[in-house]
Short mmCIF file of C-alpha atoms in Angstrom, two decimals:
data_model
loop_
_atom_site.label_atom_id
_atom_site.label_comp_id
_atom_site.label_asym_id
_atom_site.label_seq_id
_atom_site.Cartn_x
_atom_site.Cartn_y
_atom_site.Cartn_z
CA MET A 1 26.41 -6.35 -20.95
CA GLY A 2 29.90 -7.03 -19.58
CA ARG A 3 29.01 -4.94 -16.64
CA LEU A 4 25.72 -6.63 -16.09
CA VAL A 5 27.39 -10.02 -16.27
CA LEU A 6 30.06 -8.97 -13.87
CA ILE A 7 27.26 -7.91 -11.37
CA GLU A 8 25.51 -11.37 -11.85
CA ALA A 9 28.92 -12.72 -10.98
CA ALA A 10 29.02 -10.91 -7.44
CA LEU A 11 25.34 -11.67 -6.93
CA MET A 12 26.52 -15.48 -6.87
CA LEU A 13 28.70 -14.97 -4.02
CA LEU A 14 25.43 -14.46 -1.82
CA PRO A 15 24.27 -18.17 -2.21
CA LEU A 16 28.03 -19.14 -1.80
CA ALA A 17 28.12 -17.56 1.52
CA VAL A 18 24.98 -19.25 2.45
CA CYS A 19 26.67 -22.92 1.38
CA VAL A 20 29.61 -21.73 3.67
CA ILE A 21 27.27 -20.99 6.77
CA TYR A 22 25.53 -24.29 6.30
CA GLY A 23 28.33 -26.03 5.51
CA GLU A 24 27.46 -27.48 2.19
CA GLU A 25 29.75 -28.62 -0.78
CA ASP A 26 27.77 -26.44 -3.11
CA TRP A 27 30.00 -23.51 -2.39
CA LYS A 28 32.10 -25.08 -4.67
CA VAL A 29 29.54 -24.79 -7.24
CA PHE A 30 28.65 -21.00 -6.76
CA ALA A 31 32.50 -20.57 -6.55
CA MET A 32 33.05 -21.77 -10.15
CA SER A 33 29.71 -20.45 -11.54
CA SER A 34 30.80 -16.74 -10.33
CA ALA A 35 34.35 -17.37 -11.63
CA VAL A 36 33.36 -18.05 -15.10
CA THR A 37 30.46 -15.57 -15.14
CA GLY A 38 32.88 -13.13 -14.01
CA ILE A 39 35.59 -13.90 -16.72
CA ALA A 40 32.97 -13.57 -19.32
CA GLY A 41 32.14 -10.03 -18.11
CA LEU A 42 35.72 -8.91 -17.90
CA VAL A 43 36.47 -10.18 -21.53
CA ALA A 44 33.22 -8.11 -22.75
CA GLU A 45 34.46 -5.53 -20.62
CA ILE A 46 38.00 -5.10 -21.43
CA SER A 47 37.28 -5.79 -25.42
CA THR A 48 35.10 -3.02 -25.68
CA ARG A 49 37.06 -0.40 -23.19
CA GLY A 50 36.98 2.97 -24.23
CA THR A 51 33.51 2.18 -26.49
CA PRO A 52 31.25 5.41 -25.99
CA MET A 53 28.05 4.24 -23.89
CA SER A 54 25.63 5.59 -26.31
CA LEU A 55 22.55 3.28 -26.98
CA PRO A 56 19.94 4.41 -29.31
CA GLY A 57 16.37 3.28 -29.03
CA ARG A 58 16.38 0.14 -31.14
CA GLU A 59 19.59 -1.32 -29.58
CA GLY A 60 18.12 -0.68 -26.22
CA PHE A 61 15.31 -2.97 -27.18
CA ILE A 62 18.04 -5.71 -28.38
CA LEU A 63 20.28 -5.31 -25.12
CA THR A 64 16.89 -5.40 -22.95
CA ALA A 65 15.61 -8.80 -24.68
CA LEU A 66 19.18 -10.19 -24.65
CA VAL A 67 20.10 -9.52 -21.03
CA TRP A 68 17.59 -11.96 -20.03
CA TRP A 69 18.73 -14.84 -22.10
CA VAL A 70 22.35 -13.93 -21.00
CA PHE A 71 21.74 -13.83 -17.23
CA GLY A 72 20.01 -17.09 -17.73
CA LEU A 73 22.81 -18.90 -19.70
CA PHE A 74 24.96 -17.65 -16.79
CA GLY A 75 22.31 -18.23 -13.94
CA MET A 76 21.61 -21.78 -14.60
CA ILE A 77 25.19 -23.04 -14.12
CA PRO A 78 24.47 -23.75 -10.31
CA PHE A 79 21.29 -25.84 -11.26
CA MET A 80 23.39 -28.07 -13.75
CA THR A 81 26.35 -28.48 -11.40
CA GLY A 82 24.86 -28.45 -8.10
CA SER A 83 22.99 -30.77 -6.01
CA CYS A 84 19.82 -30.72 -8.41
CA SER A 85 21.94 -31.84 -11.35
CA LEU A 86 19.46 -30.74 -13.98
CA ASP A 87 20.05 -31.22 -17.35
CA PHE A 88 20.32 -27.97 -19.79
CA THR A 89 16.98 -27.80 -20.73
CA ASP A 90 15.49 -27.94 -17.22
CA ALA A 91 18.13 -25.64 -15.75
CA MET A 92 17.35 -22.94 -18.48
CA PHE A 93 13.30 -23.44 -17.48
CA GLU A 94 14.45 -23.21 -13.76
CA VAL A 95 16.53 -20.06 -13.90
CA ILE A 96 14.11 -18.37 -16.70
CA SER A 97 11.10 -19.04 -14.05
CA GLY A 98 13.06 -17.74 -11.37
CA PHE A 99 14.41 -14.33 -13.52
CA THR A 100 10.58 -13.88 -14.67
CA THR A 101 9.12 -14.57 -11.52
CA THR A 102 6.88 -17.47 -12.74
CA GLY A 103 7.49 -19.98 -10.15
CA ALA A 104 7.11 -23.21 -12.36
CA SER A 105 10.00 -25.52 -11.21
CA MET A 106 11.52 -28.68 -12.72
CA ILE A 107 12.89 -29.74 -9.24
CA THR A 108 10.61 -32.32 -8.02
CA ASP A 109 12.03 -32.77 -4.50
CA VAL A 110 12.97 -29.23 -3.21
CA GLU A 111 13.76 -30.33 0.16
CA ALA A 112 16.67 -32.62 -0.75
CA GLN A 113 18.66 -29.40 -2.19
CA SER A 114 21.23 -27.57 -0.47
CA HIS A 115 20.55 -24.31 1.17
CA GLY A 116 22.24 -22.26 -1.41
CA ILE A 117 20.29 -23.87 -4.27
CA LEU A 118 17.25 -23.18 -2.64
CA PHE A 119 18.71 -19.35 -1.92
CA TRP A 120 19.63 -19.08 -5.63
CA ARG A 121 16.41 -20.00 -7.12
CA ALA A 122 14.32 -17.48 -4.66
CA PHE A 123 16.94 -14.89 -5.13
CA THR A 124 16.55 -14.83 -8.77
CA GLN A 125 12.83 -14.20 -8.31
CA TRP A 126 13.45 -11.46 -5.91
CA ILE A 127 16.01 -9.69 -8.87
CA GLY A 128 13.75 -10.33 -11.62
CA GLY A 129 10.77 -8.73 -9.48
CA LEU A 130 11.05 -5.27 -10.72
CA GLY A 131 13.27 -6.47 -13.63
CA ILE A 132 16.73 -7.21 -14.26
CA VAL A 133 17.35 -4.05 -16.11
CA PHE A 134 15.35 -1.88 -13.69
CA PHE A 135 18.07 -3.69 -11.00
CA MET A 136 21.16 -2.61 -12.98
CA LEU A 137 19.62 1.03 -13.44
CA ALA A 138 19.66 1.27 -9.88
CA VAL A 139 23.61 0.00 -9.24
CA LEU A 140 24.95 1.22 -12.35
CA PRO A 141 24.46 5.35 -12.32
CA GLU A 142 26.29 5.59 -15.72
CA LEU A 143 23.37 4.15 -17.60
CA ASN A 144 21.48 7.13 -16.25
CA ARG A 145 21.80 8.44 -19.88
CA GLY A 146 20.30 7.54 -23.05
CA ALA A 147 21.23 3.85 -22.80
CA GLY A 148 19.38 3.48 -19.35
CA ILE A 149 16.51 5.24 -20.60
CA SER A 150 15.99 3.18 -23.87
CA MET A 151 16.37 0.19 -21.71
CA TYR A 152 13.99 1.31 -19.13
CA ASN A 153 11.16 1.97 -21.77
CA ALA A 154 11.91 -1.33 -23.40
CA GLU A 155 11.47 -3.25 -20.18
CA ALA A 156 8.83 -1.19 -18.29
CA THR A 157 5.25 -2.50 -17.81
CA GLY A 158 2.06 -1.06 -18.09
CA ILE A 159 0.28 1.67 -20.18
CA THR A 160 2.80 4.72 -19.82
CA HIS A 161 6.46 4.58 -18.67
CA ASP A 162 6.54 7.33 -16.00
CA LYS A 163 9.57 8.33 -14.03
CA LEU A 164 9.74 9.46 -10.43
CA HIS A 165 12.76 11.78 -10.88
CA PRO A 166 14.06 13.52 -14.05
CA ARG A 167 17.04 11.19 -13.36
CA ILE A 168 16.12 7.24 -14.56
CA HIS A 169 18.98 6.22 -11.90
CA GLN A 170 17.04 7.70 -8.96
CA THR A 171 13.66 6.82 -9.93
CA ALA A 172 15.22 2.94 -9.66
CA LEU A 173 16.64 3.96 -6.45
CA SER A 174 13.48 5.08 -5.13
CA VAL A 175 11.26 2.04 -6.15
CA TRP A 176 13.68 -0.38 -5.05
CA GLY A 177 13.79 1.02 -1.60
CA VAL A 178 10.04 0.52 -1.50
CA TYR A 179 10.89 -2.93 -2.71
CA VAL A 180 13.46 -3.57 0.03
CA CYS A 181 11.14 -1.96 2.73
CA LEU A 182 8.43 -4.64 1.83
CA THR A 183 10.74 -7.48 1.60
CA VAL A 184 12.18 -6.76 5.26
CA LEU A 185 8.65 -6.24 6.69
CA SER A 186 7.97 -9.66 5.20
CA VAL A 187 10.79 -11.43 6.72
CA VAL A 188 10.22 -9.98 10.06
CA LEU A 189 6.41 -10.99 10.08
CA LEU A 190 6.98 -14.57 8.75
CA TRP A 191 10.01 -15.06 11.19
CA CYS A 192 7.67 -14.22 13.83
CA GLY A 193 5.58 -17.17 13.08
CA PRO A 194 6.26 -20.73 12.69
CA MET A 195 9.22 -20.22 10.08
CA ASN A 196 12.62 -20.22 10.55
CA PHE A 197 14.75 -17.48 9.27
CA PHE A 198 16.17 -18.75 6.32
CA ASP A 199 12.63 -20.27 5.13
CA SER A 200 11.06 -16.76 6.25
CA VAL A 201 13.84 -15.05 3.84
CA CYS A 202 13.18 -17.47 0.59
CA GLN A 203 9.23 -17.42 1.10
CA THR A 204 9.61 -13.52 1.27
CA PHE A 205 11.48 -13.42 -1.74
CA ALA A 206 8.91 -15.47 -3.59
CA ALA A 207 5.95 -13.55 -2.37
CA VAL A 208 7.49 -9.97 -2.71
CA SER A 209 8.62 -10.57 -6.28
CA THR A 210 5.26 -12.37 -6.93
CA GLY A 211 7.17 -15.64 -7.99
CA GLY A 212 6.19 -18.52 -5.97
CA PHE A 213 9.18 -20.73 -5.48
CA SER A 214 9.14 -22.66 -2.32
CA THR A 215 11.63 -24.18 0.14
CA ARG A 216 9.18 -26.93 0.84
CA ASN A 217 7.67 -29.96 -1.15
CA GLU A 218 4.35 -28.98 -0.10
CA GLY A 219 5.00 -25.18 -0.58
CA VAL A 220 3.67 -22.73 2.13
CA GLY A 221 0.99 -25.74 3.16
CA TYR A 222 3.76 -27.32 4.92
CA TRP A 223 3.55 -24.71 7.79
CA ASP A 224 -0.54 -25.16 7.88
CA SER A 225 -0.88 -21.82 9.44
CA ASP A 226 -3.65 -19.21 9.06
CA TYR A 227 -1.06 -16.65 10.31
CA VAL A 228 1.46 -17.55 7.59
CA TYR A 229 -1.45 -17.42 4.97
CA LEU A 230 -2.57 -14.06 6.13
CA VAL A 231 0.91 -12.56 6.02
CA LEU A 232 1.25 -13.86 2.43
CA ILE A 233 -1.87 -12.39 1.39
CA PHE A 234 -0.92 -8.86 2.65
CA VAL A 235 2.57 -9.12 1.22
CA MET A 236 1.32 -10.65 -2.27
CA PHE A 237 -1.40 -7.89 -2.51
CA VAL A 238 0.64 -5.00 -1.77
CA ALA A 239 3.19 -6.25 -4.02
CA GLY A 240 0.88 -6.10 -6.79
CA VAL A 241 0.14 -2.36 -6.44
CA ASN A 242 2.34 -0.05 -8.57
CA PHE A 243 5.54 0.51 -6.45
CA MET A 244 5.77 4.19 -7.99
CA LEU A 245 2.12 4.56 -6.58
CA LEU A 246 3.22 3.28 -3.01
CA TYR A 247 6.35 5.72 -3.18
CA ASN A 248 4.16 8.49 -4.23
CA ALA A 249 1.89 7.96 -1.47
CA TRP A 250 4.39 7.77 1.28
CA LYS A 251 6.01 11.04 0.01
CA ARG A 252 2.67 13.03 -0.51
CA GLY A 253 -0.04 11.03 1.52
CA TRP A 254 -2.17 8.37 1.32
CA ARG A 255 -5.16 10.09 -0.08
CA GLU A 256 -3.50 9.49 -3.47
CA LEU A 257 -3.34 5.86 -2.94
CA PHE A 258 -7.01 5.58 -2.05
CA CYS A 259 -8.09 7.90 -4.84
CA ASN A 260 -6.35 5.77 -7.39
CA ASP A 261 -8.56 4.15 -10.11
CA VAL A 262 -6.23 1.26 -10.74
CA LEU A 263 -5.97 0.34 -7.03
CA LYS A 264 -9.80 0.32 -6.69
CA ALA A 265 -10.16 -1.79 -9.75
CA TYR A 266 -7.77 -4.18 -8.09
CA SER A 267 -9.51 -4.33 -5.12
CA ARG A 268 -12.88 -4.88 -6.67
CA VAL A 269 -11.22 -7.62 -8.83
CA VAL A 270 -10.13 -9.43 -5.83
CA GLY A 271 -13.57 -8.86 -3.56
CA LEU A 272 -15.60 -9.84 -6.49
CA ALA A 273 -13.77 -13.27 -7.35
CA PHE A 274 -13.61 -13.94 -3.51
CA ILE A 275 -17.68 -13.63 -3.43
CA VAL A 276 -17.57 -16.03 -6.33
CA PHE A 277 -15.33 -18.47 -4.58
CA LEU A 278 -17.31 -18.28 -1.17
CA VAL A 279 -20.44 -18.64 -3.03
CA ALA A 280 -19.12 -21.82 -4.78
CA ALA A 281 -17.68 -23.43 -1.42
CA LEU A 282 -21.02 -22.83 0.09
CA VAL A 283 -22.92 -24.70 -2.78
CA ARG A 284 -19.88 -27.43 -2.36
CA GLY A 285 -21.45 -27.66 1.26
CA VAL A 286 -18.14 -26.74 2.71
CA SER A 287 -18.42 -25.91 6.60
CA GLU A 288 -15.05 -27.12 7.77
CA GLY A 289 -14.01 -23.46 9.80
CA ILE A 290 -13.10 -20.22 8.67
CA GLY A 291 -9.87 -21.36 7.42
CA ARG A 292 -11.33 -23.24 4.24
CA ILE A 293 -14.22 -21.01 3.78
CA VAL A 294 -12.43 -17.88 4.17
CA VAL A 295 -8.57 -17.85 4.10
CA TYR A 296 -7.63 -20.65 1.72
CA PRO A 297 -9.89 -19.21 -1.17
CA LEU A 298 -8.50 -15.67 -0.38
CA PHE A 299 -5.01 -16.87 -0.49
CA HIS A 300 -5.84 -18.54 -3.81
CA ILE A 301 -7.16 -15.44 -5.44
CA VAL A 302 -4.39 -13.07 -4.38
CA SER A 303 -1.81 -15.39 -5.34
CA ALA A 304 -3.19 -16.03 -8.76
CA VAL A 305 -4.01 -12.42 -9.43
CA THR A 306 -0.66 -11.40 -8.79
CA SER A 307 0.62 -14.33 -10.50
CA THR A 308 2.58 -15.40 -7.52
CA GLY A 309 1.79 -19.26 -8.17
CA PHE A 310 1.74 -20.15 -4.63
CA SER A 311 -0.75 -23.05 -4.44
CA ILE A 312 -3.04 -25.05 -2.21
CA SER A 313 -3.41 -28.70 -3.08
CA GLU A 314 -7.08 -28.95 -2.63
CA ALA A 315 -7.61 -26.25 -5.23
CA GLU A 316 -7.86 -28.48 -7.87
CA THR A 317 -11.13 -30.11 -6.05
CA TRP A 318 -13.24 -26.64 -5.94
CA GLY A 319 -15.04 -27.40 -9.22
CA PRO A 320 -15.10 -25.63 -12.78
CA VAL A 321 -16.38 -22.42 -11.31
CA SER A 322 -13.22 -22.11 -9.48
CA LEU A 323 -11.09 -23.17 -12.26
CA LEU A 324 -12.58 -20.78 -14.58
CA MET A 325 -12.19 -17.72 -12.26
CA THR A 326 -8.59 -18.76 -11.45
CA LEU A 327 -8.06 -18.70 -15.47
CA LEU A 328 -9.61 -15.01 -15.32
CA LEU A 329 -7.72 -14.12 -12.72
CA MET A 330 -4.49 -15.31 -14.21
CA LEU A 331 -5.32 -13.37 -17.34
CA CYS A 332 -6.16 -10.20 -15.71
CA GLY A 333 -2.95 -9.69 -13.31
CA ALA A 334 -2.64 -6.87 -10.88
CA CYS A 335 -1.51 -3.44 -11.37
CA ALA A 336 1.10 -2.31 -13.91
CA GLY A 337 4.37 -1.11 -12.26
CA SER A 338 4.49 -3.93 -9.85
CA THR A 339 6.14 -7.28 -9.85
CA THR A 340 3.27 -8.76 -11.17
CA GLY A 341 2.33 -10.29 -14.60
CA GLY A 342 -0.76 -11.17 -16.84
CA ILE A 343 -2.49 -8.36 -18.85
CA LYS A 344 -2.45 -5.87 -15.98
CA VAL A 345 -5.82 -4.22 -14.30
CA ASP A 346 -4.72 -0.99 -15.83
CA ARG A 347 -5.46 -2.15 -19.31
CA VAL A 348 -8.72 -3.98 -18.26
CA VAL A 349 -9.94 -0.67 -16.77
CA VAL A 350 -9.00 1.31 -19.93
CA LEU A 351 -10.86 -1.44 -22.23
CA TRP A 352 -13.99 -1.55 -20.11
CA ARG A 353 -14.43 2.18 -20.11
CA ASN A 354 -13.48 2.20 -24.06
CA PHE A 355 -16.28 -0.57 -24.17
CA MET A 356 -18.69 1.30 -22.36
CA ASN A 357 -18.18 4.63 -24.55
CA GLU A 358 -18.79 2.67 -27.67
CA ILE A 359 -22.15 1.60 -26.39
CA LYS A 360 -22.80 5.01 -25.47
CA LYS A 361 -21.94 6.17 -29.01
CA THR A 362 -24.57 3.72 -30.58
CA VAL A 363 -27.36 5.54 -28.68
CA PHE A 364 -25.81 9.39 -28.96
CA PRO A 365 -23.70 9.03 -31.78
CA LYS A 366 -22.99 13.18 -31.96
CA ARG A 367 -21.36 13.01 -28.44
CA VAL A 368 -17.72 12.90 -27.76
CA TYR A 369 -16.49 10.36 -25.18
CA VAL A 370 -13.20 10.32 -23.95
CA VAL A 371 -11.28 7.41 -21.98
CA SER A 372 -9.81 8.71 -18.83
CA LEU A 373 -7.59 7.02 -16.04
CA ASN A 374 -7.10 8.63 -12.75
CA GLY A 375 -8.32 11.91 -14.31
CA THR A 376 -6.11 11.78 -17.08
CA SER A 377 -7.53 11.76 -20.62
CA LEU A 378 -5.91 9.06 -22.94
CA TYR A 379 -5.13 9.48 -26.44
CA ASN A 380 -6.85 7.38 -29.00
CA SER A 381 -3.74 6.13 -30.16
CA LEU A 382 -2.84 4.79 -26.86
CA VAL A 383 -6.22 3.08 -26.36
CA GLY A 384 -5.38 1.47 -29.73
CA ARG A 385 -2.09 0.29 -28.48
CA ILE A 386 -3.67 -1.56 -25.30
CA SER A 387 -6.01 -3.09 -27.56
CA ALA A 388 -3.73 -4.31 -29.80
CA PHE A 389 -1.44 -5.52 -26.91
CA VAL A 390 -4.59 -7.65 -25.33
CA THR A 391 -5.25 -8.97 -28.80
CA LEU A 392 -1.66 -10.16 -29.44
CA TYR A 393 -1.68 -11.67 -25.81
CA MET A 394 -4.75 -13.64 -26.57
CA LEU A 395 -3.29 -14.82 -30.03
CA ALA A 396 0.05 -15.76 -28.52
CA ILE A 397 -1.97 -17.75 -25.84
CA GLY A 398 -4.10 -19.52 -28.83
CA VAL A 399 -1.20 -20.41 -30.89
CA SER A 400 0.74 -21.84 -27.96
CA ALA A 401 -1.96 -23.69 -26.47
CA LEU A 402 -2.52 -25.34 -29.94
CA ILE A 403 1.01 -26.48 -29.85
CA VAL A 404 0.95 -27.98 -26.69
CA ALA A 405 -2.30 -29.57 -27.60
CA MET A 406 -0.26 -31.50 -30.28
CA TYR A 407 1.71 -33.03 -27.93
CA GLY A 408 -1.38 -35.12 -26.50
CA TYR A 409 -2.71 -32.78 -23.69
CA SER A 410 -6.20 -32.20 -23.05
CA LEU A 411 -7.63 -28.41 -24.06
CA THR A 412 -7.92 -27.66 -20.41
CA ASP A 413 -4.12 -28.77 -19.60
CA SER A 414 -2.93 -26.69 -22.52
CA VAL A 415 -4.70 -23.59 -22.14
CA PHE A 416 -4.01 -23.75 -18.44
CA MET A 417 -0.24 -23.96 -18.39
CA VAL A 418 0.04 -21.73 -21.45
CA ILE A 419 -1.75 -18.77 -19.43
CA SER A 420 0.32 -19.69 -16.48
CA GLY A 421 3.39 -19.25 -18.42
CA MET A 422 2.39 -16.19 -20.15
CA GLY A 423 1.33 -14.69 -17.27
CA CYS A 424 4.66 -15.37 -15.33
CA ASN A 425 2.12 -17.31 -12.70
CA GLY A 426 3.45 -20.67 -12.23
CA LEU A 427 0.12 -22.08 -11.07
CA GLY A 428 -0.41 -25.85 -11.92
CA TYR A 429 -3.44 -27.56 -12.79
CA GLY A 430 -4.02 -31.30 -14.22
CA ALA A 431 -0.66 -32.44 -15.96
CA THR A 432 1.13 -29.62 -14.18
CA GLY A 433 -0.81 -29.83 -10.63
CA VAL A 434 -0.96 -32.25 -7.78
CA GLU A 435 -0.86 -35.20 -9.89
CA GLY A 436 1.83 -33.98 -12.30
CA SER A 437 4.49 -31.63 -12.51
CA TYR A 438 6.16 -29.41 -15.28
CA ALA A 439 9.29 -31.47 -14.84
CA PHE A 440 7.27 -34.06 -16.58
CA LEU A 441 6.62 -32.16 -19.87
CA PRO A 442 8.50 -32.85 -22.97
CA ASP A 443 11.34 -30.66 -24.18
CA GLY A 444 9.67 -29.18 -26.68
CA VAL A 445 6.66 -27.62 -24.19
CA LYS A 446 9.35 -26.67 -22.04
CA TRP A 447 11.23 -24.60 -24.34
CA LEU A 448 7.73 -22.94 -25.74
CA LEU A 449 7.00 -22.24 -22.01
CA VAL A 450 10.39 -20.42 -21.48
CA VAL A 451 9.52 -18.24 -24.65
CA ASP A 452 6.10 -17.70 -23.29
CA MET A 453 7.73 -16.68 -19.83
CA LEU A 454 9.92 -14.14 -21.30
CA MET A 455 7.28 -12.83 -23.79
CA GLY A 456 4.99 -12.11 -20.87
CA ARG A 457 7.44 -10.84 -18.71
CA LEU A 458 8.68 -8.31 -21.54
CA GLU A 459 5.09 -7.42 -22.58
CA LEU A 460 5.22 -9.03 -26.09
CA PHE A 461 6.31 -5.72 -27.79
CA THR A 462 9.79 -5.51 -26.79
CA PHE A 463 10.27 -9.44 -27.88
CA MET A 464 8.04 -9.48 -30.81
CA VAL A 465 9.76 -6.30 -32.48
CA LEU A 466 12.81 -8.02 -32.94
CA LEU A 467 11.08 -10.40 -35.47
CA LEU A 468 10.24 -7.36 -37.75
CA PRO A 469 12.60 -7.50 -40.68
CA GLY A 470 12.41 -3.41 -40.67
CA PHE A 471 13.77 -3.19 -37.28
CA TRP A 472 17.44 -4.50 -38.48
CA ARG A 473 17.23 -1.95 -41.24
CA ARG A 474 19.44 1.21 -41.07
#
């Protein structure tokens, strides 16, 4: 943990440099934050010098869950002491929202903040996009042994936790290579449009990590550019694809990419949702150009299904059909192994095929049916684990929404903000939408959403297993 915190202290030097470049006083805030974080990391490192780096599976779960809280505690210091001056609750919400790539913000006037603060909140998303632990596995080769593998298994999303290479460190480097390439491409494309370099970097961090923080109060609508929307649609969609699949496609050929069951299902979900939104728009009588009929709905759909949370202000006026589709997209999510939240398309495909098999068994009970994915048969135990995950996911949403409703919020507002938090989405509606803000929520609801964001990011089991008494027994 000490080594991980030391790296966080080094990362804080980047927003410090941004403040120096723009001549802002917040450089002192980041200097102090980096110093405090670095001292804490050194104390932990020195006090455990000589201790073997052996980390059994259970301790891997503990460290993986704990590192998100610890990174949040140190990462929120600039938000408390910088130009935004948030209190403890709001600062923790802001930084956890960043690291989990949720994108729900406590800052009501974004444009009043220093460039350093804006860069730091965008950078937290980029770090957390592939996972804090996964980032550390790329920069700390010593974690390649049992410690890294147990932490990787605890944080990795999806059905199976595959590796590209025998060494987990090399796998992390390969995936981060794809991530960095997509980041550079996005920065260049946005910079070629109406954005300046700083805005293009921050919006790229938000899009590639599917986080959603923006540098403008109006979000990406500030630029009012179809070019910006189209670039972000492309970047968000690609960020919703399994990065290991992208790496394999680059190494072995693109045929593997287009034959992947999950990617095809992901594309179909986006296509079907677009047809529904298009029909709904035509029924409402929208006829104000191709931007409003095609680009806006497609941008909203990709933003919702990839859990990016970039919003279009007029989306709340699209009617109940669009609202319901948005909720379903937020629940579904994109591909496992990407930077997105939600249940993941992989699990939806498996559940759908298992559902169809059960129907067939009713008619042909003596036949044997197997659930397969990408040509590989799945064990019944794995299918059962997926069913358990979805059940637990929906149960957590129901309980959280019930608690939020006790604070006096409507059913729609309660369900939407909880699904948004659990899915690390950040989209707002009603109390958290155009007429409201996450900043106006009671502290109790904010802390509930913080827990929901962490549970959703760690995909429940890593978080929930810590609550079992048997987990702590020798």
